[in-house]
Amino acid sequence: MASTDEDREFNGKSKDAWNVQHIDLVFDSNSDRTMFPNPLSQRPNTPLCWFVDGDDAVAADVQVDTEGVSSEGIKIKAEAFPLAGPRLNIAFDPQKSIAAVVTCGGLCPGLNTVVREIVMCLRRQYGVPTIYGIPFGYRGFQDRPSWIKLDEKKVRNFHNMGGSFLGSSRGGHDTNAIVDALVEAGINLLFVTGGDGTLRGAAKIAEEIQSRGIEIAVAVIPKTIDNDIPLIDRTFGFESAVDAARRAIDVAVTEAQGFPLGLGVVKVMGRHSGFIAMHATLGSRVVDLCLVPEVDFYLDGEGGIVDHLANRLLENGNAIVVIAEGAGQDLMATLGSNGVTKRDASGNIILDDVGPWLIQQLEPRLNEKVKGKTPFNDQIKFKYVDPSYMVRGIPPSTNDNNFCTQLAHNAVHGAMAGMTSFLVASVNTRGCYLPIDLIANKQNVIDTSNQSLWSYVIFDTHQPTFTQQDDCQRRSDSRMTASGGVIIG
Ligand code: ATP
Ligand code: MG
C-alpha cells in the first residue's frame, strides 16, 4: 500500500512528533477568504517545486533524539519552523498593495541590501506598484511628506553602500501613531529591519493592527551586528563586521610590533555577547588576550590579566588585547555623576567606555611588572584602536549581500502569503519563519561551558580561563533556556 502523509516519518518521528511554530496570519484561516494566485506561478515555465508546501518545516535541532523521549521519560516534540519561500496562493492582490520599509536602531552592513531586495522582490516578482521608504526609523512614520518612493531604479546600487540610505534612529516609537499612519496611507505590507528594540516595537505594531481588526502584514528582518539572536544561524552584517574587526587587529599588530613593549588594544562591538571579538580573535591568530562580556575577568593576582600580559610582553616584546565593548562592565562604575544610569533615546543603558578604562588600569600595573627587565628599561607603549564606525559603516561582504537577498525575499514571500508578526531567519542553513515573540526578549551568548569555539580562543591566546570548575554548570544553568537563549528584559 502506498504510504500516506500520516505514515511519513522523518528521523524516526511521525508527523505528530513535530511542534511546528505557528505564525499569525492577517486573516482568519478558517474563513473562506479569497486568495490570489502568486504572480510567479503565472509566469511561463515557473516550476511548481519553487513553491513551498504549507506543511514544510525546518527542524530547530539537527542533532535529534530519535526516541523523542526526554531523560524524565516524557514524550517530547521536536521544535520546527515553517519553511520560508513563495506560496502558490497569496493573501493580497499585489496590484492593489502598498508597502513600507523602515530601518531602525544602529547601523549595520547590509541594511541597504535588505531594502533593495525587498523593493526588487515586491516589484519584480509580485508587481506591487507603490513602496515607501520611511526615513529615520519609527519616528519617520509621523512625517509623511518625508517618505521616499522606492523603485528598482532608486535602489539599484544600494548593495554597494554602507549605512542606511533611509537613515535610522533610536527612540520615537509611538505604536498608535504608526498604525494610524499605515492606515491613512493604505499600507498593507510593512517591512521592518532592526535589532532587539525594533523587534519589540514591531510586535507592538502587529498587536495593535490585530486589535483594530485590519489586514496589515508585519515582517521583520532581524539586524544585529553582534550576531546575538538565539536559535538562528547568523544575522546579516556579522561576517562583514568580523572581517573589519580583524583588519583593525592587523593594524594594532603593526603598531605594537613597531615599538619595544608595544601593547595593542582593540575595542570591538559586542554589548552583551562577544561573538565579533571571539571570531576576529580566532581569525587573526595573533591575539594574546580576548575579553568578552560572557566571561568575568580580573586584573591582579594569579590568573589575572596583568600577569598574563606582562609575561607575553617580556617574552615577545609586544602583545595584543581584543576587548568587546560590554566586557568588564561590572569592574567599572556604571553610574553617571548624578547617580543615575545613563540611557540612550531608546532606553538602552549607555555602557562605560571599557577601552580607555582598561588602558588606565593596565598602565601603572604593567610598567611596575616590567620595570628593570628590559635592556633600555622601556615603558609600555599603548596603541589603542577603536574601529567601531569602521566596522559598522562599511558596505557588506559578498556573502552578506547574498544572505540579505535571501532574507529580504523570504520576508516578502511571507508577508504576501498573509503572515504577520514574524521574522525571517536561517536555521540549520534553511530559510524559515519564526514568530517574533519566540526570540523578542532573548539573547544568545558565547557558550563557554563546553568544547565550543571559546575553548579555541583559550588555546590560541594562552590566556587565563577565569573560570572555576563549577562555573561551567552554573553558567549554562543560568544563561541558557530550552530554546537556546538568555532571557533579557
Ligand atoms: P541595535 O540595538 O541593534 O542598534 P535596536 O533595534 O535594539 O538596534 P533601539 O534603539 O533599542 O535599537 O530600538 C530601535 C527602535 O525601536 C527605536 O525607535 C525604539 O523607540 C524602538 N523600541 C525599542 N524598544 C521598544 C519597545 N519595548 N517597545 C516599542 N518600541 C521600542
Ligand atoms: Mg538593541
Coordinates of C-alpha atoms and ligand atoms in Angstrom, one line a residue:
M1 CA 0.0 0.0 0.0
A2 CA 1.3 3.5 -0.9
S3 CA 2.3 5.5 2.2
T4 CA 0.3 8.5 3.2
D5 CA 1.3 11.7 4.7
E6 CA 0.3 10.3 8.1
D7 CA 2.7 7.4 7.7
R8 CA 5.6 9.6 6.6
E9 CA 8.4 9.5 9.1
F10 CA 11.5 11.6 9.5
N11 CA 14.3 10.5 11.7
G12 CA 12.1 8.0 13.3
K13 CA 9.5 10.7 14.2
S14 CA 6.0 10.5 12.9
K15 CA 4.4 13.8 11.8
D16 CA 2.7 14.5 15.1
A17 CA 6.1 14.4 16.8
W18 CA 6.9 17.8 15.5
N19 CA 6.0 21.0 17.1
V20 CA 5.9 23.5 14.2
Q21 CA 5.8 27.0 15.4
H22 CA 2.6 28.9 14.5
I23 CA 2.9 32.1 12.5
D24 CA 0.0 34.5 12.8
L25 CA -2.0 35.4 9.7
V26 CA -3.6 38.7 8.9
F27 CA -6.9 36.8 8.3
D28 CA -8.8 34.0 9.9
S29 CA -7.5 30.8 8.4
N30 CA -11.0 29.2 8.9
S31 CA -12.7 31.9 6.8
D32 CA -13.5 31.4 3.1
R33 CA -11.4 34.4 2.2
T34 CA -10.5 34.8 -1.4
M35 CA -6.8 34.1 -2.0
F36 CA -4.9 35.3 -5.1
P37 CA -2.6 33.3 -7.3
N38 CA 1.1 34.1 -6.8
P39 CA 2.1 36.1 -9.9
L40 CA 5.2 34.0 -10.0
S41 CA 3.1 30.9 -10.8
Q42 CA 1.6 32.7 -13.8
R43 CA 4.9 33.2 -15.5
P44 CA 5.6 30.7 -18.3
N45 CA 7.8 27.8 -17.2
T46 CA 7.9 28.5 -13.4
P47 CA 8.4 25.1 -11.9
L48 CA 5.9 24.2 -9.2
C49 CA 8.8 23.0 -7.0
W50 CA 9.7 26.7 -6.5
F51 CA 6.7 27.0 -4.2
V52 CA 6.7 25.9 -0.6
D53 CA 4.2 23.4 0.6
G54 CA 2.5 24.9 3.7
D55 CA 3.5 21.9 5.8
D56 CA 7.2 22.1 5.1
A57 CA 9.2 23.0 8.1
V58 CA 12.8 23.3 9.3
A59 CA 14.0 21.3 12.3
A60 CA 15.4 23.5 15.1
D61 CA 18.0 21.0 16.0
V62 CA 19.8 18.8 13.6
Q63 CA 21.1 16.6 16.5
V64 CA 17.9 14.7 17.2
D65 CA 16.8 12.4 19.9
T66 CA 15.3 9.7 17.7
E67 CA 13.4 8.2 20.7
G68 CA 11.6 11.5 21.1
V69 CA 11.7 11.0 24.9
S70 CA 13.3 13.3 27.4
S71 CA 15.5 12.0 30.2
E72 CA 12.5 12.1 32.5
G73 CA 10.6 9.7 30.2
I74 CA 8.2 12.4 29.0
K75 CA 7.3 12.3 25.3
I76 CA 8.7 15.4 23.7
K77 CA 8.0 17.1 20.4
A78 CA 10.8 18.4 18.2
E79 CA 10.8 22.1 17.5
A80 CA 10.4 23.2 13.9
F81 CA 9.7 26.4 12.0
P82 CA 7.7 26.9 8.8
L83 CA 10.0 26.8 5.7
A84 CA 10.3 30.2 4.0
G85 CA 9.6 30.8 0.4
P86 CA 6.9 31.7 -2.1
R87 CA 3.4 30.2 -1.6
L88 CA 1.2 29.3 -4.5
N89 CA -1.7 31.3 -3.1
I90 CA -1.2 34.7 -1.6
A91 CA -3.4 36.8 0.7
F92 CA -3.1 40.2 -1.0
D93 CA -3.8 41.4 -4.5
P94 CA -0.3 42.6 -5.5
Q95 CA -1.6 45.3 -7.8
K96 CA -3.6 46.9 -5.0
S97 CA -0.9 46.5 -2.4
I98 CA 1.1 49.3 -0.8
A99 CA 4.3 48.5 1.1
A100 CA 6.5 50.4 3.5
V101 CA 10.0 49.6 4.7
V102 CA 11.9 51.1 7.6
T103 CA 15.3 50.7 9.2
C104 CA 15.8 51.2 12.9
G105 CA 18.5 51.1 15.6
G106 CA 22.2 51.1 15.0
L107 CA 23.8 50.9 11.5
C108 CA 25.0 47.6 10.2
P109 CA 26.5 46.4 6.9
G110 CA 23.7 45.0 4.7
L111 CA 20.8 47.3 5.7
N112 CA 20.7 48.9 2.2
T113 CA 20.8 45.5 0.5
V114 CA 17.8 44.3 2.6
V115 CA 15.9 47.4 1.4
R116 CA 17.0 46.9 -2.2
E117 CA 15.9 43.3 -2.3
I118 CA 12.5 44.0 -0.6
V119 CA 11.9 46.5 -3.3
M120 CA 13.1 44.2 -6.1
C121 CA 11.1 41.3 -4.9
L122 CA 7.9 43.3 -4.4
R123 CA 8.2 45.0 -7.8
R124 CA 9.6 42.3 -10.0
Q125 CA 8.1 39.1 -8.5
Y126 CA 4.8 40.4 -7.4
G127 CA 4.3 43.7 -9.3
V128 CA 3.5 45.8 -6.2
P129 CA 3.3 49.3 -7.6
T130 CA 3.9 51.5 -4.5
I131 CA 6.7 51.1 -1.9
Y132 CA 7.5 53.8 0.6
G133 CA 10.9 54.1 2.4
I134 CA 10.3 55.6 5.8
P135 CA 13.2 57.9 6.8
F136 CA 15.0 57.8 10.1
G137 CA 13.3 54.8 11.8
Y138 CA 10.0 54.5 13.5
R139 CA 9.7 58.3 14.1
G140 CA 9.6 58.8 10.3
F141 CA 6.0 57.4 10.2
Q142 CA 4.8 60.7 11.7
D143 CA 6.4 62.8 8.9
R144 CA 4.5 61.7 5.8
P145 CA 6.0 64.4 3.5
S146 CA 9.4 62.9 4.1
W147 CA 8.5 59.4 2.9
I148 CA 10.5 58.3 -0.1
K149 CA 9.0 56.4 -3.1
L150 CA 11.3 53.4 -3.8
D151 CA 11.5 51.6 -7.1
E152 CA 14.1 49.5 -9.0
K153 CA 15.9 52.5 -10.3
K154 CA 16.2 54.2 -6.9
V155 CA 17.6 51.1 -5.1
R156 CA 19.7 49.7 -7.9
N157 CA 23.1 50.5 -6.3
F158 CA 22.1 50.1 -2.7
H159 CA 24.0 46.9 -2.2
N160 CA 27.3 48.8 -2.7
M161 CA 26.5 51.3 0.1
G162 CA 27.3 51.2 3.8
G163 CA 25.0 52.6 6.4
S164 CA 21.3 53.1 5.7
F165 CA 20.1 55.2 2.7
L166 CA 16.8 55.6 4.6
G167 CA 18.5 56.7 7.8
S168 CA 17.8 55.3 11.2
S169 CA 17.1 56.5 14.8
R170 CA 16.6 55.5 18.4
G171 CA 13.5 56.3 20.4
G172 CA 10.4 57.9 18.8
H173 CA 8.3 54.7 18.7
D174 CA 4.6 55.5 19.0
T175 CA 2.5 52.5 18.3
N176 CA -0.8 54.2 17.7
A177 CA 0.7 57.0 15.6
I178 CA 2.5 54.4 13.4
V179 CA -0.6 52.3 12.9
D180 CA -2.7 55.5 12.1
A181 CA -0.1 56.4 9.5
L182 CA -0.2 52.9 8.0
V183 CA -3.9 53.0 7.7
E184 CA -4.1 56.5 6.4
A185 CA -1.6 55.7 3.6
G186 CA -3.4 52.4 2.8
I187 CA -0.3 50.3 3.6
N188 CA -0.9 46.6 3.8
L189 CA 2.7 45.3 3.9
L190 CA 5.2 46.6 6.5
F191 CA 8.8 45.5 6.4
V192 CA 11.0 46.4 9.4
T193 CA 14.7 45.8 9.9
G194 CA 16.4 46.5 13.2
G195 CA 17.6 44.9 16.4
D196 CA 16.0 43.7 19.7
G197 CA 14.3 47.1 20.4
T198 CA 13.0 47.2 16.9
L199 CA 11.6 43.7 17.2
R200 CA 9.7 44.7 20.4
G201 CA 8.4 47.7 18.6
A202 CA 7.3 45.6 15.6
A203 CA 5.5 43.2 17.9
K204 CA 3.5 46.1 19.4
I205 CA 2.6 47.4 16.0
A206 CA 1.4 43.9 14.9
E207 CA -0.6 43.6 18.1
E208 CA -2.3 47.0 17.6
I209 CA -3.1 46.1 14.0
Q210 CA -4.7 42.9 15.1
S211 CA -6.7 44.6 17.8
R212 CA -8.1 47.0 15.3
G213 CA -9.1 44.1 13.0
I214 CA -7.2 45.3 10.0
E215 CA -5.1 43.4 7.5
I216 CA -1.6 44.6 7.5
A217 CA 1.3 42.2 7.5
V218 CA 4.3 43.0 9.7
A219 CA 7.5 41.3 8.7
V220 CA 10.9 41.7 10.4
I221 CA 14.4 41.1 9.1
P222 CA 16.4 40.9 12.3
K223 CA 19.5 43.1 12.4
T224 CA 22.2 42.6 15.0
I225 CA 25.8 43.1 14.1
D226 CA 26.7 41.3 17.3
N227 CA 25.0 38.1 16.0
D228 CA 23.4 37.6 19.4
I229 CA 20.0 36.1 18.5
P230 CA 19.4 32.5 19.8
L231 CA 18.2 29.7 17.5
I232 CA 19.3 31.2 14.2
D233 CA 22.4 30.5 12.2
R234 CA 23.6 34.1 12.0
T235 CA 22.5 37.7 11.3
F236 CA 23.4 39.8 8.3
G237 CA 26.4 42.1 8.6
F238 CA 28.1 39.9 11.2
E239 CA 30.6 38.4 8.8
S240 CA 31.4 41.8 7.3
A241 CA 31.9 43.2 10.8
V242 CA 34.2 40.3 11.8
D243 CA 36.4 40.9 8.7
A244 CA 36.6 44.7 9.5
A245 CA 37.4 43.9 13.2
R246 CA 40.2 41.6 12.0
R247 CA 41.7 44.3 9.8
A248 CA 41.7 46.6 12.9
I249 CA 43.6 43.9 14.8
D250 CA 46.1 43.7 12.0
V251 CA 46.7 47.5 12.3
A252 CA 47.2 47.2 16.0
V253 CA 49.7 44.4 15.5
T254 CA 51.7 46.6 13.1
E255 CA 51.7 49.4 15.6
A256 CA 52.5 47.2 18.6
Q257 CA 55.4 45.5 16.8
G258 CA 56.9 48.8 15.7
F259 CA 58.0 49.7 19.3
P260 CA 59.6 48.0 22.2
L261 CA 56.9 46.8 24.6
G262 CA 54.1 47.8 22.3
L263 CA 50.7 46.8 23.6
G264 CA 47.8 47.0 21.0
V265 CA 44.3 47.3 22.5
V266 CA 41.4 46.9 20.0
K267 CA 37.8 47.5 21.2
V268 CA 35.2 45.9 19.1
M269 CA 31.4 45.8 19.3
G270 CA 29.5 43.4 21.5
R271 CA 27.3 44.8 24.2
H272 CA 26.1 41.5 25.7
S273 CA 27.8 38.9 23.5
G274 CA 31.4 38.7 22.4
F275 CA 30.9 37.0 19.1
I276 CA 32.7 39.6 17.0
A277 CA 35.7 39.7 19.4
M278 CA 35.8 35.9 19.5
H279 CA 35.6 35.4 15.7
A280 CA 38.1 38.2 14.9
T281 CA 40.5 36.9 17.5
L282 CA 40.4 33.4 16.1
G283 CA 40.6 34.8 12.5
S284 CA 43.7 36.8 13.3
R285 CA 45.5 34.2 15.5
V286 CA 47.8 36.9 16.9
V287 CA 45.8 37.9 19.9
D288 CA 47.2 37.4 23.5
L289 CA 44.0 38.3 25.4
C290 CA 40.4 38.3 24.3
L291 CA 37.9 39.8 26.7
V292 CA 34.1 39.3 26.3
P293 CA 31.0 40.1 28.3
E294 CA 30.3 36.4 29.0
V295 CA 33.5 35.9 31.0
D296 CA 34.3 37.9 34.1
F297 CA 37.9 38.7 34.4
Y298 CA 40.2 40.3 37.0
L299 CA 43.3 42.3 36.9
D300 CA 45.6 41.3 39.7
G301 CA 47.0 38.2 41.3
E302 CA 47.4 34.7 40.0
G303 CA 45.3 34.1 36.9
G304 CA 44.7 37.8 36.4
I305 CA 45.3 39.6 33.1
V306 CA 48.2 41.8 34.4
D307 CA 50.5 38.8 35.0
H308 CA 49.5 37.2 31.7
L309 CA 50.1 40.3 29.6
A310 CA 53.4 41.1 31.4
N311 CA 54.7 37.7 30.6
R312 CA 53.6 38.0 27.0
L313 CA 55.2 41.4 26.7
L314 CA 58.5 40.2 28.2
E315 CA 58.5 37.0 26.1
N316 CA 57.6 38.6 22.7
G317 CA 58.3 42.3 23.1
N318 CA 54.7 43.1 22.3
A319 CA 51.1 41.9 22.9
I320 CA 47.6 42.3 21.6
V321 CA 44.3 42.7 23.5
V322 CA 40.9 42.5 21.9
I323 CA 38.0 43.6 24.1
A324 CA 34.3 43.6 23.4
E325 CA 32.6 46.9 24.5
G326 CA 30.4 45.1 27.0
A327 CA 33.3 43.3 28.7
G328 CA 34.4 44.3 32.2
Q329 CA 31.3 46.5 32.9
D330 CA 31.0 45.2 36.4
L331 CA 34.6 46.2 37.1
M332 CA 33.7 49.8 36.3
A333 CA 31.4 52.3 37.8
T334 CA 28.2 52.2 35.8
L335 CA 26.5 55.2 37.4
G336 CA 26.7 58.7 35.9
S337 CA 27.8 61.6 38.1
N338 CA 24.3 62.4 39.2
G339 CA 23.8 58.9 40.4
V340 CA 21.5 57.9 37.5
T341 CA 22.3 55.3 35.0
K342 CA 22.8 56.9 31.6
R343 CA 20.5 55.7 28.8
D344 CA 20.1 56.5 25.1
A345 CA 16.8 57.7 23.4
S346 CA 15.6 54.1 23.1
G347 CA 16.2 53.4 26.8
N348 CA 19.3 51.3 26.4
I349 CA 21.9 51.7 29.1
I350 CA 24.9 53.5 27.7
L351 CA 27.9 51.4 28.6
D352 CA 31.0 52.9 30.1
D353 CA 33.9 53.0 27.6
V354 CA 35.9 50.0 28.6
G355 CA 38.9 50.6 26.2
P356 CA 40.4 53.7 27.8
W357 CA 39.5 52.4 31.2
L358 CA 41.4 49.2 30.6
I359 CA 44.5 51.1 29.5
Q360 CA 44.3 53.4 32.5
Q361 CA 44.2 50.3 34.8
L362 CA 46.9 48.4 32.9
E363 CA 49.5 51.2 32.5
P364 CA 50.8 51.5 36.1
R365 CA 50.4 47.8 36.8
L366 CA 52.3 46.6 33.7
N367 CA 55.0 49.3 34.0
E368 CA 55.6 48.1 37.5
K369 CA 55.9 44.4 36.3
V370 CA 58.4 45.1 33.5
K371 CA 60.5 47.6 35.5
G372 CA 64.2 46.9 35.1
K373 CA 63.5 43.8 32.9
T374 CA 64.4 45.2 29.5
P375 CA 67.8 46.5 28.4
F376 CA 66.6 50.1 28.0
N377 CA 64.1 50.0 30.8
D378 CA 61.3 50.5 28.4
Q379 CA 57.8 51.6 29.4
I380 CA 54.7 50.1 27.8
K381 CA 53.6 51.8 24.6
F382 CA 49.8 51.6 24.3
K383 CA 48.4 51.5 20.8
Y384 CA 44.6 51.9 21.1
V385 CA 42.4 51.1 18.1
D386 CA 38.6 51.7 18.3
P387 CA 37.3 50.7 14.9
S388 CA 33.5 50.9 15.8
Y389 CA 32.4 53.1 12.9
M390 CA 34.9 51.4 10.5
V391 CA 33.1 48.1 11.4
R392 CA 29.6 49.5 11.3
G393 CA 29.7 51.8 8.3
I394 CA 31.2 49.6 5.6
P395 CA 29.4 48.0 2.7
P396 CA 28.5 44.3 3.2
S397 CA 30.7 41.5 2.1
T398 CA 29.6 39.4 -0.9
N399 CA 28.4 36.7 1.3
D400 CA 26.4 39.1 3.5
N401 CA 24.9 40.7 0.4
N402 CA 23.7 37.3 -0.8
F403 CA 22.4 36.5 2.7
C404 CA 20.5 39.8 2.8
T405 CA 18.9 38.9 -0.5
Q406 CA 17.6 35.6 0.8
L407 CA 16.2 37.2 4.0
A408 CA 14.6 40.1 2.2
H409 CA 12.9 37.9 -0.5
N410 CA 11.7 35.5 2.1
A411 CA 10.2 38.4 4.1
V412 CA 8.3 39.5 1.1
H413 CA 7.0 35.9 0.3
G414 CA 5.8 35.5 3.9
A415 CA 4.1 38.9 4.0
M416 CA 2.4 38.3 0.6
A417 CA 1.1 35.0 1.9
G418 CA -0.6 36.9 4.7
M419 CA 1.8 36.0 7.6
T420 CA 2.3 38.7 10.2
S421 CA 4.3 39.4 13.4
F422 CA 7.1 37.1 12.1
L423 CA 10.7 37.3 11.4
V424 CA 12.9 35.7 8.7
A425 CA 16.0 33.8 9.6
S426 CA 18.2 30.9 8.6
V427 CA 18.1 27.9 10.8
N428 CA 20.4 25.0 10.0
T429 CA 21.1 26.7 6.7
R430 CA 17.4 26.8 5.6
G431 CA 15.3 30.0 5.4
C432 CA 12.4 29.9 7.7
Y433 CA 9.8 31.9 9.6
L434 CA 9.8 32.5 13.4
P435 CA 7.1 34.2 15.5
I436 CA 8.6 37.5 16.8
D437 CA 7.6 36.5 20.4
L438 CA 9.8 33.5 20.3
I439 CA 13.0 35.5 20.4
A440 CA 12.0 39.1 21.2
N441 CA 13.4 39.1 24.7
K442 CA 16.2 36.5 24.4
Q443 CA 19.8 36.9 23.8
N444 CA 22.4 34.4 22.6
V445 CA 25.8 34.4 24.3
I446 CA 29.1 32.6 23.7
D447 CA 28.8 29.1 25.1
T448 CA 31.9 28.9 27.4
S449 CA 30.7 25.8 29.1
N450 CA 32.0 23.1 26.8
Q451 CA 34.1 22.4 23.8
S452 CA 33.0 25.4 21.8
L453 CA 34.8 28.0 19.7
W454 CA 35.6 29.7 23.0
S455 CA 37.9 26.9 24.0
Y456 CA 40.0 27.5 20.8
V457 CA 40.3 31.1 22.0
I458 CA 41.8 29.9 25.2
F459 CA 44.2 27.6 23.4
D460 CA 45.2 30.2 20.9
T461 CA 45.8 33.1 23.3
H462 CA 47.0 31.0 26.2
Q463 CA 45.0 33.4 28.3
P464 CA 43.7 32.5 31.8
T465 CA 40.2 30.9 31.7
F466 CA 38.9 32.9 34.7
T467 CA 36.5 30.1 35.4
Q468 CA 36.3 27.7 38.3
Q469 CA 35.2 24.1 37.7
D470 CA 31.7 24.6 38.9
D471 CA 31.3 27.9 36.9
C472 CA 30.6 25.8 33.8
Q473 CA 27.5 24.3 35.1
R474 CA 26.4 27.5 36.9
R475 CA 26.8 29.5 33.7
S476 CA 25.0 27.0 31.5
D477 CA 22.1 26.7 34.0
S478 CA 21.6 30.4 34.4
R479 CA 22.1 31.6 30.9
M480 CA 20.5 29.1 28.6
T481 CA 16.9 28.4 28.2
A482 CA 15.2 25.5 26.4
S483 CA 15.2 27.4 23.2
G484 CA 18.9 28.3 23.5
G485 CA 18.8 31.9 24.6
V486 CA 19.3 34.1 27.6
I487 CA 16.1 35.8 28.8
I488 CA 16.6 39.5 28.8
G489 CA 14.4 42.5 29.7
Ligands
ATP1 P1 20.5 47.8 17.9 O1 20.5 47.8 19.4 O2 21.0 46.6 17.3 O3 21.2 49.0 17.4 P2 17.7 48.2 18.3 O4 16.6 47.9 17.4 O5 17.7 47.3 19.5 O6 19.0 48.0 17.4 P3 16.9 50.5 19.7 O7 17.4 51.9 19.6 O8 16.9 49.9 21.0 O9 17.7 49.7 18.6 O10 15.4 50.5 19.2 C1 15.1 50.8 17.8 C2 13.7 51.4 17.8 O11 12.8 50.5 18.4 C3 13.6 52.8 18.4 O12 12.8 53.6 17.6 C4 12.8 52.5 19.7 O13 12.0 53.5 20.1 C5 12.0 51.2 19.4 N1 11.9 50.4 20.6 C6 12.8 49.9 21.4 N2 12.3 49.2 22.4 C7 10.9 49.2 22.2 C8 9.8 48.7 23.0 N3 10.0 47.9 24.1 N4 8.6 49.0 22.5 C9 8.4 49.7 21.4 N5 9.4 50.3 20.7 C10 10.7 50.0 21.1
MG2 MG 19.4 46.8 20.7

